[in-house]
PDB file of C-alpha atoms in Angstrom:
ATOM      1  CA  UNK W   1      32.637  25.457   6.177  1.00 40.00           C
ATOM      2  CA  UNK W   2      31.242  22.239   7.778  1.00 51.00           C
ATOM      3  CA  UNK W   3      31.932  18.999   6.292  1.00 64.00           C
ATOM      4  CA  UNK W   4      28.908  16.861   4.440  1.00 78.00           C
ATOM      5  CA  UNK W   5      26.385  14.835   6.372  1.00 88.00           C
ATOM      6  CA  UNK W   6      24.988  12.006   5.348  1.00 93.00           C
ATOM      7  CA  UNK W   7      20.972  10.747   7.243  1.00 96.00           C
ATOM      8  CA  UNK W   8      20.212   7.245   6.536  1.00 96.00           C
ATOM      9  CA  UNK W   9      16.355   6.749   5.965  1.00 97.00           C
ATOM     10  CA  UNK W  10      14.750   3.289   5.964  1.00 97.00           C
ATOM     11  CA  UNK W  11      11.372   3.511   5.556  1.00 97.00           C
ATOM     12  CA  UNK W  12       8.801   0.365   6.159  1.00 94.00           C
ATOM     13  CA  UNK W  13       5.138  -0.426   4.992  1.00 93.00           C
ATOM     14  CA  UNK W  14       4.178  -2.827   8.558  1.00 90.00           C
ATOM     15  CA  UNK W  15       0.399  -3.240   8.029  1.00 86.00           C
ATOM     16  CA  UNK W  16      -2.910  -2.178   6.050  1.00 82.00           C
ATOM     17  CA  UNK W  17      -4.278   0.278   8.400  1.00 85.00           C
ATOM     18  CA  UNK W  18      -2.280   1.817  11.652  1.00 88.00           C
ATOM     19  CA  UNK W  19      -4.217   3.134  14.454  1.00 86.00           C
ATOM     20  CA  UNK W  20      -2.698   6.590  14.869  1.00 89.00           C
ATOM     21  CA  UNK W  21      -4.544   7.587  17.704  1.00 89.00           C
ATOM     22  CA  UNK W  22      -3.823   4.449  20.071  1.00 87.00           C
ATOM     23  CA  UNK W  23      -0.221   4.691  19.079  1.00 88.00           C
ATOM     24  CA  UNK W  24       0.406   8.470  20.433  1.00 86.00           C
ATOM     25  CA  UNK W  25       1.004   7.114  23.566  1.00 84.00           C
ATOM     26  CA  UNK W  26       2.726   4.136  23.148  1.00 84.00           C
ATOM     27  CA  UNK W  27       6.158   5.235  21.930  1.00 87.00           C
ATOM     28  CA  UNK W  28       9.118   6.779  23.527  1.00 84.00           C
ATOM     29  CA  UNK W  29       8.696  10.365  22.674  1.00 90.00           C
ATOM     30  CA  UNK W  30       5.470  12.019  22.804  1.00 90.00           C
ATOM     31  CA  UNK W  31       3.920  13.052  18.910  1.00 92.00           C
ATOM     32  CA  UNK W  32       5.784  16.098  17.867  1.00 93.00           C
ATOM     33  CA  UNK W  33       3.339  16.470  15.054  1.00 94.00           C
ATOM     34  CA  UNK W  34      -0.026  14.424  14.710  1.00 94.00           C
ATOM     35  CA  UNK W  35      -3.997  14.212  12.539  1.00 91.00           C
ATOM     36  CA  UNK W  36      -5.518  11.322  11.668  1.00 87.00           C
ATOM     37  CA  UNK W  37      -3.337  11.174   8.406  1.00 88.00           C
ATOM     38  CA  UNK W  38       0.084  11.136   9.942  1.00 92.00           C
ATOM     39  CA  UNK W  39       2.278  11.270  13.130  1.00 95.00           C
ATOM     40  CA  UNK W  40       5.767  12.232  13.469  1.00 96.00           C
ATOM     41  CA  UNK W  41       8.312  11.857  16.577  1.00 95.00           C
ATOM     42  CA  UNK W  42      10.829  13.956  17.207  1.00 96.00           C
ATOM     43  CA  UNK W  43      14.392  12.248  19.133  1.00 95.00           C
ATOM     44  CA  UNK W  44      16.564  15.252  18.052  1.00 94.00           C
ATOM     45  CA  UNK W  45      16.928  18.088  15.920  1.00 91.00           C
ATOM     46  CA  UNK W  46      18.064  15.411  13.311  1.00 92.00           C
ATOM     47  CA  UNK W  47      15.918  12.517  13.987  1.00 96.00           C
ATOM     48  CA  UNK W  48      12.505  11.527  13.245  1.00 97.00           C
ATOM     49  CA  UNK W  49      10.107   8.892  13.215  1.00 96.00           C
ATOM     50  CA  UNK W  50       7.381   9.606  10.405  1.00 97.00           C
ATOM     51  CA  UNK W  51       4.221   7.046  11.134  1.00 95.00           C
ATOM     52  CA  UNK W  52       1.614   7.048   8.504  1.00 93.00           C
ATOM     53  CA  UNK W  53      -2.320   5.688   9.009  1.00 90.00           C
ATOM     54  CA  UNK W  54      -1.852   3.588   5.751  1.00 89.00           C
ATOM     55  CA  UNK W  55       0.926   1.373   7.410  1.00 90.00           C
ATOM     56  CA  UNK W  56       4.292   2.782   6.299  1.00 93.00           C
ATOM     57  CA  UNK W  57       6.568   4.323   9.091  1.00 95.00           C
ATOM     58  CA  UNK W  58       9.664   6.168   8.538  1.00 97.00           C
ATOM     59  CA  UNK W  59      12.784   6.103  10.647  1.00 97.00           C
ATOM     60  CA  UNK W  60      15.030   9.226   9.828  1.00 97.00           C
ATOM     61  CA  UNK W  61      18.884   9.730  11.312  1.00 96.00           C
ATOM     62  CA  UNK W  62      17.516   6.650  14.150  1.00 96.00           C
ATOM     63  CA  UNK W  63      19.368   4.071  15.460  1.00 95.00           C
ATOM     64  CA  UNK W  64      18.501   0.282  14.681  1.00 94.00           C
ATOM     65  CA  UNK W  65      17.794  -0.681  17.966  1.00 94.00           C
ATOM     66  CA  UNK W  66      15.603   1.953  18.414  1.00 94.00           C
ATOM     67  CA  UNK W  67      13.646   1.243  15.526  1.00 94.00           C
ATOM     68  CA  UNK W  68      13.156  -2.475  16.669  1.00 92.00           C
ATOM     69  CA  UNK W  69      12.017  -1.009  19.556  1.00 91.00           C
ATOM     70  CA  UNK W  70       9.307   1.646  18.486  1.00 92.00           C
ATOM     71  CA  UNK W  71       8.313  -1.282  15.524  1.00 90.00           C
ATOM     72  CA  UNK W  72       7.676  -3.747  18.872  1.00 87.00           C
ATOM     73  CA  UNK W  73       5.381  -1.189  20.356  1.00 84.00           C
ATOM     74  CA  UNK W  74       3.347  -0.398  17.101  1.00 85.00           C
ATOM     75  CA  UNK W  75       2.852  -4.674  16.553  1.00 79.00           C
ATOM     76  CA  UNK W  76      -0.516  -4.547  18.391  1.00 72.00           C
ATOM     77  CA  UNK W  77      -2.044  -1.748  17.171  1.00 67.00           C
ATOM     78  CA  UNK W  78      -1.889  -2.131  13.602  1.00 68.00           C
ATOM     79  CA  UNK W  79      -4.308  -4.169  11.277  1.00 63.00           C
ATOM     80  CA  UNK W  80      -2.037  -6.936  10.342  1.00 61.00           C
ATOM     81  CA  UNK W  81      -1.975  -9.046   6.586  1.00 62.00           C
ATOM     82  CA  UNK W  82      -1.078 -11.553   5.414  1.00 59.00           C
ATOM     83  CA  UNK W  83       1.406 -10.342   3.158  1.00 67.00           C
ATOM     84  CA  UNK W  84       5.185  -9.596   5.272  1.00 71.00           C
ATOM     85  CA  UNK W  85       6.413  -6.213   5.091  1.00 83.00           C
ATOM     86  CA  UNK W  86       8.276  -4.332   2.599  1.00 91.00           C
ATOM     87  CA  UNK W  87      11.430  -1.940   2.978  1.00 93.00           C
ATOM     88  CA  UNK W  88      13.266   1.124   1.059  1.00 94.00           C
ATOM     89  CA  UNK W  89      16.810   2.774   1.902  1.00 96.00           C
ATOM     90  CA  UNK W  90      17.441   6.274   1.143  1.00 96.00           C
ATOM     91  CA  UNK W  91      20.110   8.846   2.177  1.00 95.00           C
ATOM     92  CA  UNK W  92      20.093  12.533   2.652  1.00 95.00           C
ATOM     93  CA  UNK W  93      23.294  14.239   1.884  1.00 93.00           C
ATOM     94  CA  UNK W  94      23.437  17.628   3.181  1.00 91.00           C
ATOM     95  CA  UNK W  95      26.288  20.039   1.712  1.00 83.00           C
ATOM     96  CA  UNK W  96      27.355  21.889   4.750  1.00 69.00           C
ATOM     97  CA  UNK W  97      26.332  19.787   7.632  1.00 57.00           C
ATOM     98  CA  UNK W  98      24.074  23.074   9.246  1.00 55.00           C
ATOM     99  CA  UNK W  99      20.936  22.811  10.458  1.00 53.00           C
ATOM    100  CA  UNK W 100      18.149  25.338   9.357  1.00 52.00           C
ATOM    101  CA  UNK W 101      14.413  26.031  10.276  1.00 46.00           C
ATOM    102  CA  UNK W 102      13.321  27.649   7.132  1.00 48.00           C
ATOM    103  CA  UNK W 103      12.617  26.083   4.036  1.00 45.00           C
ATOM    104  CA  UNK W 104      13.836  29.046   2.248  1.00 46.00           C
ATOM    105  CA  UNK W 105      17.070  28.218   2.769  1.00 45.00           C
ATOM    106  CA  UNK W 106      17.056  25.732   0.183  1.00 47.00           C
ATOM    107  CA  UNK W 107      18.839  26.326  -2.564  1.00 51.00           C
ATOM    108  CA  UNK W 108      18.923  25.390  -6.404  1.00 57.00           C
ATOM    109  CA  UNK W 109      21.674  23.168  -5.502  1.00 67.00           C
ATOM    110  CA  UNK W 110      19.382  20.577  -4.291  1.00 81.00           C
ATOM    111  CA  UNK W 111      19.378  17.536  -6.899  1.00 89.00           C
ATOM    112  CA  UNK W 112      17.502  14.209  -6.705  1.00 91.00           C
ATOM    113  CA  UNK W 113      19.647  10.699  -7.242  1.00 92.00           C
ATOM    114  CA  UNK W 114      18.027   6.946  -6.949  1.00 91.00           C
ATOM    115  CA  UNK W 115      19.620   6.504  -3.739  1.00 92.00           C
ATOM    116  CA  UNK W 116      20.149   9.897  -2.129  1.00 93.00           C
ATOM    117  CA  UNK W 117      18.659  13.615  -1.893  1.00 93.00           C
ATOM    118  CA  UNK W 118      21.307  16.008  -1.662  1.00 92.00           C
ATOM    119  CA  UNK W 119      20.618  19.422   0.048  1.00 89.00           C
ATOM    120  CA  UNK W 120      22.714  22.470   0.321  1.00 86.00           C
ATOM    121  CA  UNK W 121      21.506  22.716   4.031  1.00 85.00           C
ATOM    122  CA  UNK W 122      19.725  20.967   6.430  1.00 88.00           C
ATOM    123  CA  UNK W 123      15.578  21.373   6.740  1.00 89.00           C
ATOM    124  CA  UNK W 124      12.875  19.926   8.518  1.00 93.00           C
ATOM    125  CA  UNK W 125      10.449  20.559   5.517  1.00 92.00           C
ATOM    126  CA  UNK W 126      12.686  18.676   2.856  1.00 92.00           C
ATOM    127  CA  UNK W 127      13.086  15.933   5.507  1.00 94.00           C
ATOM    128  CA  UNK W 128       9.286  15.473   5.890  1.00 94.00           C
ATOM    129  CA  UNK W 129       8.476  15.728   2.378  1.00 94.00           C
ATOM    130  CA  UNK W 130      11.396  12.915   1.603  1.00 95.00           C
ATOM    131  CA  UNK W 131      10.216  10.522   4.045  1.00 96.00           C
ATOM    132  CA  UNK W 132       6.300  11.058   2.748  1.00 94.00           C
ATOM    133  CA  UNK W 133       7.195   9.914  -0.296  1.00 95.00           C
ATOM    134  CA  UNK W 134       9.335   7.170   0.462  1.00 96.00           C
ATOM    135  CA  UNK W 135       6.481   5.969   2.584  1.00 94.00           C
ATOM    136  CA  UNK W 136       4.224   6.309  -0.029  1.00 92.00           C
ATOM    137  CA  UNK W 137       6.717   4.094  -2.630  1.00 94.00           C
ATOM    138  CA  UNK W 138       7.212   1.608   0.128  1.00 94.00           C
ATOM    139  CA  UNK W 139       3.131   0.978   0.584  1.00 91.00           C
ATOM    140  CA  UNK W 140       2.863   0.961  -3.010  1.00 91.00           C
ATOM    141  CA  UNK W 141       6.031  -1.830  -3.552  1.00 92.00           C
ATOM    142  CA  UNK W 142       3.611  -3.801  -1.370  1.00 91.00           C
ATOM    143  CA  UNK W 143       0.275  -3.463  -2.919  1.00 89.00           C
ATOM    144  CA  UNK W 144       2.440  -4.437  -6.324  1.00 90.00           C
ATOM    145  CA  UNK W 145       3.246  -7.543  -4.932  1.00 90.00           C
ATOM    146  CA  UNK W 146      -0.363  -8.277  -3.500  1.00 87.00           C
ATOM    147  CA  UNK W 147      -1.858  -7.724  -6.955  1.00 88.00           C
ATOM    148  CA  UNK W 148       0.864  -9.600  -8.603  1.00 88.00           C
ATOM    149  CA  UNK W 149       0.454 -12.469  -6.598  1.00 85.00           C
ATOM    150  CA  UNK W 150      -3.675 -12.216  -7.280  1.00 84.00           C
ATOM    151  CA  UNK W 151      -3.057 -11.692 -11.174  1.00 85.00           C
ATOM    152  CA  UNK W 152      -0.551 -15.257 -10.637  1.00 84.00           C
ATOM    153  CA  UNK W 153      -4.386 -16.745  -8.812  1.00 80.00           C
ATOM    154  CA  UNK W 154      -6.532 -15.502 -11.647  1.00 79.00           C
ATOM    155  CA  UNK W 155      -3.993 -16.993 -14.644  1.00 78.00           C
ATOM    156  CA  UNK W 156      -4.185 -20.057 -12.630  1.00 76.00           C
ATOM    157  CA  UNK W 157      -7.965 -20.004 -13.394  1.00 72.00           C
ATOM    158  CA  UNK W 158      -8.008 -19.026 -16.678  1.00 70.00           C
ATOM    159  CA  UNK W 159      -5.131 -21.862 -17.384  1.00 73.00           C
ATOM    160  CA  UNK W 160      -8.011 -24.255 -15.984  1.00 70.00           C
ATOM    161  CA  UNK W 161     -10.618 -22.866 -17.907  1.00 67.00           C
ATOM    162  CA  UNK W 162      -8.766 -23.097 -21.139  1.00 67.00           C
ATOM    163  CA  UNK W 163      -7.414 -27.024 -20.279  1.00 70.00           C
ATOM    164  CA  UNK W 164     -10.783 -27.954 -18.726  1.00 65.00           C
ATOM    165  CA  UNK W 165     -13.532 -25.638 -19.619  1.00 60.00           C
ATOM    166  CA  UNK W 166     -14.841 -25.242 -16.485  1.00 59.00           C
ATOM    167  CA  UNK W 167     -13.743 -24.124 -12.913  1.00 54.00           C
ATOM    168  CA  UNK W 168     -12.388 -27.309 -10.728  1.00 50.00           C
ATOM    169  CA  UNK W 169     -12.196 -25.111  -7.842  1.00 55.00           C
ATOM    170  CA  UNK W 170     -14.679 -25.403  -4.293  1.00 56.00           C
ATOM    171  CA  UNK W 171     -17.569 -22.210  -4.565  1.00 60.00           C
ATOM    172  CA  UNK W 172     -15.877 -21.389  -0.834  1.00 68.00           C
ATOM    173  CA  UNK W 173     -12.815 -20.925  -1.998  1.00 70.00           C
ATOM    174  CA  UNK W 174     -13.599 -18.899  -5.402  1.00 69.00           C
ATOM    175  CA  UNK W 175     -15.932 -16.718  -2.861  1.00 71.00           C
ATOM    176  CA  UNK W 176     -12.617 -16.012  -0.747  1.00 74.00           C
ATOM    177  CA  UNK W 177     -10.684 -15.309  -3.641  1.00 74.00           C
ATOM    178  CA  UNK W 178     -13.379 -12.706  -4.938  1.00 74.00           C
ATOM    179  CA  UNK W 179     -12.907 -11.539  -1.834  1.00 75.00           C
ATOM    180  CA  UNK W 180     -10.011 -10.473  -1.417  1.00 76.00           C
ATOM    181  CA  UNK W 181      -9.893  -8.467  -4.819  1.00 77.00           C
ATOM    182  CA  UNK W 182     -12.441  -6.844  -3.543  1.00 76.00           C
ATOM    183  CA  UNK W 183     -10.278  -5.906  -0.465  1.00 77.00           C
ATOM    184  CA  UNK W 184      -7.369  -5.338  -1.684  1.00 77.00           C
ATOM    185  CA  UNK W 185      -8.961  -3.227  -4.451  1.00 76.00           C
ATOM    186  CA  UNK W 186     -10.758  -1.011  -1.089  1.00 75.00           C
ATOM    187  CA  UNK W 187      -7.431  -0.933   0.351  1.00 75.00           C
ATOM    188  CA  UNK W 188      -5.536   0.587  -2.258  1.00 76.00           C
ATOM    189  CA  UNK W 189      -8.228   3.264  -3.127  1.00 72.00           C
ATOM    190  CA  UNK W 190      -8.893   4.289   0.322  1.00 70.00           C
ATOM    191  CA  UNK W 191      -5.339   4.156   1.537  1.00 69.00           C
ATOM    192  CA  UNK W 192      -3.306   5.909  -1.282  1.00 66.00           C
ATOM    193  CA  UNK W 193      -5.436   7.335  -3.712  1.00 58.00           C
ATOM    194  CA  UNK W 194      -5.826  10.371  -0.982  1.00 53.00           C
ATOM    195  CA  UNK W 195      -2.112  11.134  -0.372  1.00 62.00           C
ATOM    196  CA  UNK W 196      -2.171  15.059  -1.783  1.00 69.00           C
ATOM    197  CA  UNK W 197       1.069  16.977  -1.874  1.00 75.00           C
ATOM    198  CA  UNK W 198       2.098  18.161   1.636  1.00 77.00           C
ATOM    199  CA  UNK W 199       1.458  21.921   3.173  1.00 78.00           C
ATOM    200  CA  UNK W 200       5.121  22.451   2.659  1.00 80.00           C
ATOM    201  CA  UNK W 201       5.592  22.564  -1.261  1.00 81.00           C
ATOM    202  CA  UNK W 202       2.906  25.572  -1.166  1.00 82.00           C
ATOM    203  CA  UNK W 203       5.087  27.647   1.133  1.00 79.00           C
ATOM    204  CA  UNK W 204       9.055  27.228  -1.248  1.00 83.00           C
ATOM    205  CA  UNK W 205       9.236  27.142  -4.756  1.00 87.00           C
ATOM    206  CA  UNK W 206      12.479  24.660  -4.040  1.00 86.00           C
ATOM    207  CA  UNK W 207      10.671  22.864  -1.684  1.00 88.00           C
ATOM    208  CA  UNK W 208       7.502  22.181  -4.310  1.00 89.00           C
ATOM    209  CA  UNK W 209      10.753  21.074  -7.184  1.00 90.00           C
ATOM    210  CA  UNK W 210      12.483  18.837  -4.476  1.00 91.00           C
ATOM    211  CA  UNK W 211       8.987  17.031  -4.280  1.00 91.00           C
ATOM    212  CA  UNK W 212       8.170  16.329  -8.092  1.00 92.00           C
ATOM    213  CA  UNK W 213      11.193  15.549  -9.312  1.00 93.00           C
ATOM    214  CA  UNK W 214      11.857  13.229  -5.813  1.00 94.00           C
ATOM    215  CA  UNK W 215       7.981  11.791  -6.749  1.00 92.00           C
ATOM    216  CA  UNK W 216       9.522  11.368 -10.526  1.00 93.00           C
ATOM    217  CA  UNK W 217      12.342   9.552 -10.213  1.00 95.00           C
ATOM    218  CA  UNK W 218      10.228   6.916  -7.785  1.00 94.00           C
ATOM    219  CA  UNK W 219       7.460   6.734 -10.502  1.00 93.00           C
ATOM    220  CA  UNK W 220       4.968   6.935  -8.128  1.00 91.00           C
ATOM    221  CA  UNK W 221       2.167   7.915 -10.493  1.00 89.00           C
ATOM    222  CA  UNK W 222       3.737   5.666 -13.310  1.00 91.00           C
ATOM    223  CA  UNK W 223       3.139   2.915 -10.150  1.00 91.00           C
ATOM    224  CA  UNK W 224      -0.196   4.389  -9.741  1.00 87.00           C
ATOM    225  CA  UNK W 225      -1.615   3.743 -12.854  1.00 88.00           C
ATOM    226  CA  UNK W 226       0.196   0.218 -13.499  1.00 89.00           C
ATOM    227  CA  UNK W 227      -1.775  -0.853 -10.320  1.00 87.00           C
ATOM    228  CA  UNK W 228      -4.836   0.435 -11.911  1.00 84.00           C
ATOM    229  CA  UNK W 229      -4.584  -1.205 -14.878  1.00 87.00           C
ATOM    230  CA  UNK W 230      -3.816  -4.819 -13.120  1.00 86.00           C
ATOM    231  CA  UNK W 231      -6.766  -3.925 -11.013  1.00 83.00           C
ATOM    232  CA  UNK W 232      -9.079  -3.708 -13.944  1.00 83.00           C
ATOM    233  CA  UNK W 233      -7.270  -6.913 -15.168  1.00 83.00           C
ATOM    234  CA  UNK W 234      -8.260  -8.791 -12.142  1.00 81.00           C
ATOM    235  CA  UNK W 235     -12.109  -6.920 -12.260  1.00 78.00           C
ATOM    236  CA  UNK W 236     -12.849  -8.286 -15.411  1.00 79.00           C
ATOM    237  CA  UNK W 237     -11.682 -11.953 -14.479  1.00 76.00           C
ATOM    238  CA  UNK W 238     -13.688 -11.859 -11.626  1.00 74.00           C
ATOM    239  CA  UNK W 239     -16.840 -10.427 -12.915  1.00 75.00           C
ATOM    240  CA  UNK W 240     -16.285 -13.592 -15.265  1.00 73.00           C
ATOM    241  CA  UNK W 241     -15.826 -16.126 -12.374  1.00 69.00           C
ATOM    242  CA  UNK W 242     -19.139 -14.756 -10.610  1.00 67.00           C
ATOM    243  CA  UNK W 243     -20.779 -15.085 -14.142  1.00 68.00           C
ATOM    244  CA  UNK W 244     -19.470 -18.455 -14.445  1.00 65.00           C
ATOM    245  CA  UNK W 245     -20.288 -19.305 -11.027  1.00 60.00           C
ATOM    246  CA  UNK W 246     -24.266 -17.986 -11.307  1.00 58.00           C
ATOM    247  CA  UNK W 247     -24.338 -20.263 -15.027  1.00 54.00           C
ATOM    248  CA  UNK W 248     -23.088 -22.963 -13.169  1.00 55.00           C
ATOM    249  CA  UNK W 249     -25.954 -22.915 -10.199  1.00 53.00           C
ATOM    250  CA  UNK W 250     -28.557 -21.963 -13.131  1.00 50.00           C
ATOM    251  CA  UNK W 251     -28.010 -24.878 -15.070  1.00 52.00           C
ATOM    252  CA  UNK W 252     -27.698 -27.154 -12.256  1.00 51.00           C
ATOM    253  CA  UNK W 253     -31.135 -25.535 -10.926  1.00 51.00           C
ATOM    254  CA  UNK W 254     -32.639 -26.094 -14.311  1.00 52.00           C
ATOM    255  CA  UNK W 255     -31.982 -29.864 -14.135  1.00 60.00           C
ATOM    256  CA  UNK W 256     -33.045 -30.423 -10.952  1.00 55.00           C
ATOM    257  CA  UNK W 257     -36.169 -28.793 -12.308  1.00 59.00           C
ATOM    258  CA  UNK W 258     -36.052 -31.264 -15.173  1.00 61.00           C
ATOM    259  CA  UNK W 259     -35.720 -34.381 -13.321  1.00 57.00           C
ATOM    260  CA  UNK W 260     -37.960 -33.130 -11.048  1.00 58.00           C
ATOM    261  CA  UNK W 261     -40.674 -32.753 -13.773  1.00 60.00           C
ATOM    262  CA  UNK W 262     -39.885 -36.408 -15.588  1.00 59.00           C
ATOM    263  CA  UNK W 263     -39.863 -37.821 -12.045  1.00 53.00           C
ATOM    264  CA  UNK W 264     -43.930 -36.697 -12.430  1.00 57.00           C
ATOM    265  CA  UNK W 265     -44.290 -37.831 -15.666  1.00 53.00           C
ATOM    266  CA  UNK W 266     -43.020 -41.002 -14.654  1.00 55.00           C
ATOM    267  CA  UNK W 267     -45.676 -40.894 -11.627  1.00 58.00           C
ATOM    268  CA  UNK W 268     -47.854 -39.837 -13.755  1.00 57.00           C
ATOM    269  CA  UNK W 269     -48.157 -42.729 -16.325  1.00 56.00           C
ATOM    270  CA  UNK W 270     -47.161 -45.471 -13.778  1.00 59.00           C
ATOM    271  CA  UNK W 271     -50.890 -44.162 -11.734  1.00 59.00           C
ATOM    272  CA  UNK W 272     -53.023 -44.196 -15.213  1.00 62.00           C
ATOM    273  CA  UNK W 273     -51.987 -47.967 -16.003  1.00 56.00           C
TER     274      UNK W 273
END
């Protein structure tokens, strides 16, 4: 029997938006696997590069200075933010160290730990579907921290609407800050609300259990529907900042409109003496 092997996985979330089709050419391998949602690189029977069009890419059994090296070439064709990039670890431990092509040769022995995957033997399919969804948790660890750091800009304003009763902030800079909830609200629905379960779980029944219980124990749809719920937070906070915003230019209007009316009167009465 062969000893254990252990794959190291680090998985990154570099940008927004990744533009799979000017990247094909651009790395060091040609695409072993590509469509317009994913594309996936192939250095050896044990190493991959997963790149995703909603900005994660997975490095799997790769050396670091490789990975520096296919991270310089994606730099300028990716859709970059503001925000700096978030990373994940994760480990595949495979029982006997063999390599197989089928995913049928997974076994119930497969279990699911918050660090690791361990397999009975080696497959392509399990590999895939474990760097998918690490992908997916490391984009979504980054939209948490966008939103949280929007919910931390719309306390500030309700802190100054409580102390002062009115909005102290510039109309250009409440405009960009609608903005970007906006955004960041697009982002998240157009980017990850599509991610399905792959091709793969259809074809094993072990493959199909690797890839709920893996998607379990990272709460991805627990995440989900947290970032859901803080969206609607930050909605409702802006729909009261645009409300705010239109009573504040309506009552200014209406005392321009005032003045401008007593500023007749005045005319008015000064002409009839």
């Amino acid at each position: 029997m062969n000893p254990k092997a252990l794959y190291r996985i680090k998985a990154v979330h570099v940008a927004e938006k990744l533009k799979l089709k000017d990247l094909r050419e651009k790395f060091t391998r040609p695409a072993f696997e590509f469509s317009n949602f994913e594309m996936i690189i192939q250095y050896a029977p044990d190493s991959y590069a997963f790149l995703y069009n909603y900005g994660s890419v997975v490095f799997f059994n790769v050396p670091e200075e490789l990975q520096e090296k296919e991270l310089s070439a994606i730099h300028e064709y990716r859709n970059p933010s503001e925000q700096g990039r978030t990373t994940d670890i994760f480990l595949i431990e495979v029982q006997d160290g063999n390599l197989s092509s089928s995913p049928q040769n997974l076994t119930p022995g497969n279990k699911v730990f918050f660090d690791r995957v361990t397999v009975t033997t080696f497959s392509y399919e399990a590999v895939k579907i474990v760097c998918m969804l690490l992908a997916e948790s490391t984009a979504l660890e980054y939209y948490e921290i966008l939103i949280e750091n929007l919910l931390l800009k719309t306390n500030s304003f309700a802190k100054t609407l409580r102390r002062q009763g009115r909005m102290l902030e510039g109309t250009q800079e409440l405009i960009k800050f609608i903005g970007l909830c906006l955004d960041t609200k697009q982002e998240i629905i157009s980017n990850l609300y599509i991610v399905d379960s792959p091709d793969e779980t259809w074809e094993s029944v072990e493959l199909d259990k690797l890839h709920q219980e893996l998607k379990l124990m990272m709460e991805i749809d627990t995440r989900y529907r947290g970032l859901e719920y803080k969206i609607k937070i930050i909605q409702e906070s802006v729909d009261v900042i645009v409300d705010l915003s239109k009573s504040k230019r309506e009552t200014l209007l209406e005392m321009v409109i005032i003045l401008l009316i007593t500023f007749e009167i005045i005319i008015s009465i000064i002409k009839w003496q």
